[in-house]
Short mmCIF file of C-alpha atoms in Angstrom, two decimals:
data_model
loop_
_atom_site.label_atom_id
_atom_site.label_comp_id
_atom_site.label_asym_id
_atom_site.label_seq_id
_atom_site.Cartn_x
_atom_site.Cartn_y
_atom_site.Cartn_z
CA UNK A 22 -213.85 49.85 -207.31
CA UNK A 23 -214.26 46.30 -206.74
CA UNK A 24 -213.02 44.88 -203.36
CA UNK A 25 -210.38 42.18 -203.06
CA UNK A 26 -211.15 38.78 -203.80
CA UNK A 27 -210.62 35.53 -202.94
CA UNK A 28 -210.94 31.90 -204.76
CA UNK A 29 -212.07 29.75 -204.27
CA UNK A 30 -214.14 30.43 -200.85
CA UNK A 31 -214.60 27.00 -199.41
CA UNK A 32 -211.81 23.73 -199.43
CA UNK A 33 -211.65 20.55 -198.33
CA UNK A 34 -208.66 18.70 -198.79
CA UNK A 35 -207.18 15.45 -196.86
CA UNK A 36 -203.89 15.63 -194.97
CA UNK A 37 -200.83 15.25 -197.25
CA UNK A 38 -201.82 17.28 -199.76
CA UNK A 39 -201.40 20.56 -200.96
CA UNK A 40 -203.35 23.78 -201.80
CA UNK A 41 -202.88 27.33 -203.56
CA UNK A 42 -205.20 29.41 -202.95
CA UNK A 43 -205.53 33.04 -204.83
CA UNK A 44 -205.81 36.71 -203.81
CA UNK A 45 -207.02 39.61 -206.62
CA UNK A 46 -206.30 42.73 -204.69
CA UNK A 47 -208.20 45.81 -205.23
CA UNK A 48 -207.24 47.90 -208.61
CA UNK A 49 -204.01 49.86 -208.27
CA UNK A 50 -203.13 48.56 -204.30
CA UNK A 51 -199.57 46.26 -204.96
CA UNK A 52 -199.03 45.33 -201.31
CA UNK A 53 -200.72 41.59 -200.33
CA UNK A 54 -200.65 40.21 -196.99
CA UNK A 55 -201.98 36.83 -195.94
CA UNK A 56 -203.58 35.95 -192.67
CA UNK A 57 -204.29 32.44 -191.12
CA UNK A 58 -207.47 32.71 -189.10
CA UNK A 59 -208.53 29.61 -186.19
CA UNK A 60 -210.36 29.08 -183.37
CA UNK A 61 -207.02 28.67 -180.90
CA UNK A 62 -204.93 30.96 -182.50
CA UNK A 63 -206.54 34.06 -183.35
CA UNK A 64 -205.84 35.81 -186.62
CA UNK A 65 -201.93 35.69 -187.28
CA UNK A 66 -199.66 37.54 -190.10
CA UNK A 67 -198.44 35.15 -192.81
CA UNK A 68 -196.58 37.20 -195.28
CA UNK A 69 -196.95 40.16 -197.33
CA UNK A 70 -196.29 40.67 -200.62
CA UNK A 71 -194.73 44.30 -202.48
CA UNK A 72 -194.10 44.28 -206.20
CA UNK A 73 -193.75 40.66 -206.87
CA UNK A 74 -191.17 40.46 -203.38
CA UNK A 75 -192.00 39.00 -200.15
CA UNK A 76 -191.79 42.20 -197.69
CA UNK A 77 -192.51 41.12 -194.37
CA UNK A 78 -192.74 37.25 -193.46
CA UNK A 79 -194.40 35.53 -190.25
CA UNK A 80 -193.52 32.44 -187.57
CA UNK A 81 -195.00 29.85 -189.87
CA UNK A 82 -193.23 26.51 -191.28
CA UNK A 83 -191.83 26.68 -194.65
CA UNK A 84 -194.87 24.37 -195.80
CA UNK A 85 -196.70 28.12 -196.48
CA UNK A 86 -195.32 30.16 -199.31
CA UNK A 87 -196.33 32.23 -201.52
CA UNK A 88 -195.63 34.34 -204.58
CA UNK A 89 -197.24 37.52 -205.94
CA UNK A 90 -197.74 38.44 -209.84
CA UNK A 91 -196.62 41.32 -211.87
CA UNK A 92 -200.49 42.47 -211.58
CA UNK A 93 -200.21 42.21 -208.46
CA UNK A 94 -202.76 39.07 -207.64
CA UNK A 95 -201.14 36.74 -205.07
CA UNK A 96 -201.29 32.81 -204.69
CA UNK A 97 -200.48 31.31 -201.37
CA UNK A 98 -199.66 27.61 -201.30
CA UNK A 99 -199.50 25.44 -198.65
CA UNK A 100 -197.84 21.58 -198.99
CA UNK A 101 -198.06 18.78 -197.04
CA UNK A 102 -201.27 19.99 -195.39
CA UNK A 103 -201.95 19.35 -191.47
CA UNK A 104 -205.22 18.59 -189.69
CA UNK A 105 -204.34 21.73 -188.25
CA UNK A 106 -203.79 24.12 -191.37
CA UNK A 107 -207.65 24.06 -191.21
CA UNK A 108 -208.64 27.92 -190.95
CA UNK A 109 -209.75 30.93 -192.77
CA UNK A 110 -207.59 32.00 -194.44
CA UNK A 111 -207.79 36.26 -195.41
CA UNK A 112 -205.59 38.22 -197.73
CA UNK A 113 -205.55 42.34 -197.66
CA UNK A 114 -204.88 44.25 -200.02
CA UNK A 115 -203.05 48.30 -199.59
CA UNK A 116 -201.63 50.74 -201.72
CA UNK A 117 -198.07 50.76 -200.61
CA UNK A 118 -198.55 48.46 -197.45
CA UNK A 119 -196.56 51.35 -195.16
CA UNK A 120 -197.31 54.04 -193.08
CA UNK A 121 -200.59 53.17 -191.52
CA UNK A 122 -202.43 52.56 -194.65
CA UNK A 123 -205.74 50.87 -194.42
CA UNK A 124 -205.96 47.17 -195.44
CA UNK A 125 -208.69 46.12 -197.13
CA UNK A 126 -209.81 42.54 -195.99
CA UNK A 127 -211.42 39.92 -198.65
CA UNK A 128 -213.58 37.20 -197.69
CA UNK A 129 -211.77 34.74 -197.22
CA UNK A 130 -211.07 30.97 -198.40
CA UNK A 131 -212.59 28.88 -195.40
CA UNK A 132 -210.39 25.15 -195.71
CA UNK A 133 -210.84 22.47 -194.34
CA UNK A 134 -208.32 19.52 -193.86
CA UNK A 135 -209.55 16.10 -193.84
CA UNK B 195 -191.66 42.21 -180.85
CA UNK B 196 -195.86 43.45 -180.51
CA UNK B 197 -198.70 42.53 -178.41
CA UNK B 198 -201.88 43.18 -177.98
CA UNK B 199 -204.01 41.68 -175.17
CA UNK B 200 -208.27 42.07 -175.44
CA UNK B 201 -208.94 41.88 -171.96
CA UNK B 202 -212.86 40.77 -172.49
CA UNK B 203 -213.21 37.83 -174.93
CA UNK B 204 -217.41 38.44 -174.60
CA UNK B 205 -219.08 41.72 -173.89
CA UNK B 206 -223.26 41.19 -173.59
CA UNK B 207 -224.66 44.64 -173.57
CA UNK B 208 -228.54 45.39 -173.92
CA UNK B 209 -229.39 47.82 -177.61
CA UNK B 210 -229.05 51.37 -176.91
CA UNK B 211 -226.84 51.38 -174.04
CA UNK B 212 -223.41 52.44 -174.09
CA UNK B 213 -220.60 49.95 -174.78
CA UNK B 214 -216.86 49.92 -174.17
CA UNK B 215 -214.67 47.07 -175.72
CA UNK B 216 -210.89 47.29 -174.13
CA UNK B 217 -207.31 47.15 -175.66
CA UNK B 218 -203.76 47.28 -174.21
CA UNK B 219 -200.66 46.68 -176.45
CA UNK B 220 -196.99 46.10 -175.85
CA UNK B 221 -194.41 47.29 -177.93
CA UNK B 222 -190.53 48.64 -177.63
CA UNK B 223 -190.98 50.55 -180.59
CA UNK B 224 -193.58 52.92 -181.83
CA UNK B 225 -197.08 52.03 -183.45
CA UNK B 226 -200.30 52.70 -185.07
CA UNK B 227 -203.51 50.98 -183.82
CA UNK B 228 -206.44 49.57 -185.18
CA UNK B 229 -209.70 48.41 -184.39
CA UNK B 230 -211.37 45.97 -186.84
CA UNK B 231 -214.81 44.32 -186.77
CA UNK B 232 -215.46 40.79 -188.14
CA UNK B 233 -219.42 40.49 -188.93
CA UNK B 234 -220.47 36.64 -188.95
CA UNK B 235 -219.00 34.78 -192.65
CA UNK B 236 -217.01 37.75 -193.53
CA UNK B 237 -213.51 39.26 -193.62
CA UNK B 238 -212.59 42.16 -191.57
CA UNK B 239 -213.71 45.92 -192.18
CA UNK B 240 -211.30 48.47 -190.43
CA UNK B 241 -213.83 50.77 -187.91
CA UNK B 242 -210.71 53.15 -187.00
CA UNK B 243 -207.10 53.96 -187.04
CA UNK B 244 -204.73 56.15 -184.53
CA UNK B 245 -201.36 57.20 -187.04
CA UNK B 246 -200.52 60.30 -184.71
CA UNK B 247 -202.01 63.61 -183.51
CA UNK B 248 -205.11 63.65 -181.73
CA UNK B 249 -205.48 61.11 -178.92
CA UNK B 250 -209.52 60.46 -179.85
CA UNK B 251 -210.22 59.05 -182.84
CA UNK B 252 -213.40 58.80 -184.60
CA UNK B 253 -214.92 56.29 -186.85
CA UNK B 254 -217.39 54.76 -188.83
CA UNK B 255 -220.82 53.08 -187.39
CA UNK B 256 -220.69 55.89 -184.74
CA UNK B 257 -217.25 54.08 -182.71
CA UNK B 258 -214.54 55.92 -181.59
CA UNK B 259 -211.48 55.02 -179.52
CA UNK B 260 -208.56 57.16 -177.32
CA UNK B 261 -205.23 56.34 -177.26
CA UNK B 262 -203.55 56.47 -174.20
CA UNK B 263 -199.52 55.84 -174.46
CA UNK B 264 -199.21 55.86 -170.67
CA UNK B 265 -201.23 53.58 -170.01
CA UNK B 266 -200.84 51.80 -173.33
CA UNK B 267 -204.28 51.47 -174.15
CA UNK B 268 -206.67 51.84 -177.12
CA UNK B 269 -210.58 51.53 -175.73
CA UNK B 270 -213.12 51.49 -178.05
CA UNK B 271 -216.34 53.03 -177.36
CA UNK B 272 -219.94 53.44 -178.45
CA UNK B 273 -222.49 55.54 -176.61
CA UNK B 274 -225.71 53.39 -177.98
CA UNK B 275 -225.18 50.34 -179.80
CA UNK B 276 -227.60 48.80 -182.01
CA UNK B 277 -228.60 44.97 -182.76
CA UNK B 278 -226.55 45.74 -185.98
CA UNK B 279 -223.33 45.95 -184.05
CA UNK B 280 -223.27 42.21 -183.03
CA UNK B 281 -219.81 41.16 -184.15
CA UNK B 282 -216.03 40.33 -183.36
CA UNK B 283 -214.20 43.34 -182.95
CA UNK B 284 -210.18 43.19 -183.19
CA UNK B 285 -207.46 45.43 -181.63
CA UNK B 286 -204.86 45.49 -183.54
CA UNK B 287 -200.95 47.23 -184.07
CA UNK B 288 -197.88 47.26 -186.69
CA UNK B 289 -195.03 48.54 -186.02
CA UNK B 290 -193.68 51.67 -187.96
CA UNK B 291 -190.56 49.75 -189.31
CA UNK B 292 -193.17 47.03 -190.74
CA UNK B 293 -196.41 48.70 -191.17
CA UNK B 294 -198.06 46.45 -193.40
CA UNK B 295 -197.18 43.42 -190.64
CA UNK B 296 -200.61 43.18 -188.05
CA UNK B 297 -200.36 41.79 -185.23
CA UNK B 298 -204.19 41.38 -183.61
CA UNK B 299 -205.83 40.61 -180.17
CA UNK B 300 -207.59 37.58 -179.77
CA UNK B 301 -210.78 39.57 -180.29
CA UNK B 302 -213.96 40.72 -178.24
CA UNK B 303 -217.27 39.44 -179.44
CA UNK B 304 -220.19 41.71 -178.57
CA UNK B 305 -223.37 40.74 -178.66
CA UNK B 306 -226.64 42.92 -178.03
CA UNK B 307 -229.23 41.94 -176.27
CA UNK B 308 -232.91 43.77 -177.38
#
């Protein structure tokens, strides 16, 4: 099976702007969760995503959003970007998303904010 | 709410001695743990879980970790490490109610000396 995957892996946009970035989970899984990845912050829970409805939601402004398809692939946008939205940013990918079920990590886009 | 505090944000050990990265969470309600390791430019690969049963758990690259609800720890241990194991390893928990919602440690980078 082919893992999850992310596009586009690298970003550099300039404050002001805004960016969607995109999530394939792995075949069959239909639970998404994002993750915002920095330096000072550690690696902290966005949102997750379960048949096209956001599940489970984090402590972040509602400048992040994001939306997942009926095949399951997942877009997270983020407006009005910050110096400080720069991060890596990591979506999972599980079956059902409950119970303990492992969450498989992508890559990662890697953005950076001008 | 869930915490999880990594009590050692570096851990130099020398290849082929024994290595133990620790763990302690807070939480009013009842959890599964995690450890994942982070290898340089990549996402995150999950090394072990605890759901329930058996206090020691076992995973893969030779780790294993015991969970300990009085003391509300989850240590992770290796008896020899190799240069291979040179990475950022998270503790991490999610709450039954909200499983597919992780809430990780600030992370332990370990780094082996030959």
């Amino acid at each position: 099976k082919a893992g999850v995957t992310q596009t586009p892996r690298y970003l550099i946009k300039t404050r002001g702007q805004q960016v969607t970035l995109s999530c394939s989970p792995i075949s069959g899984h239909r639970s998404v969760s994002w993750y915002q990845q920095t330096p000072g912050q550690g690696l902290q829970f966005l949102f997750e995503y379960f048949s096209e409805t956001q599940r489970n939601k984090g402590n972040f402004p509602g400048r992040f959003s994001g939306r997942q398809f009926s095949n399951s692939r997942s877009e997270m946008n983020v407006s009005t970007l910050e110096l400080g939205d720069s991060a890596l940013y990591l979506c999972a990918s599980s079956s059902q998303g409950n119970q303990g079920e492992t969450q498989y990590f992508g890559p990662g886009t890697r953005l950076l904010v001008l | 709410a869930q915490s999880v505090t990594q009590l050692d944000s570096q851990v130099p050990v020398f290849e082929e001695a024994p290595v133990e990265l620790r763990c302690n969470y807070s939480s009013s309600v009842s959890v599964y743990l995690f450890w994942y390791v982070q290898y340089p430019n990549q996402g995150l690969q999950l090394l072990l879980k605890y759901l329930s049963g058996s206090t020691l758990v076992k995973g893969i690259n030779g780790f294993e970790a015991e969970f300990n609800k009085s003391q509300t720890s989850f240590h992770l241990r290796k008896p020899s490490v190799h240069i291979s194991d040179t990475a950022e390893y998270f503790c991490a928990v999610s709450a039954y109610s909200s499983a597919s919602k992780i809430i990780f440690g600030s992370g332990t980078r370990l780094s082996i000396r030959p």
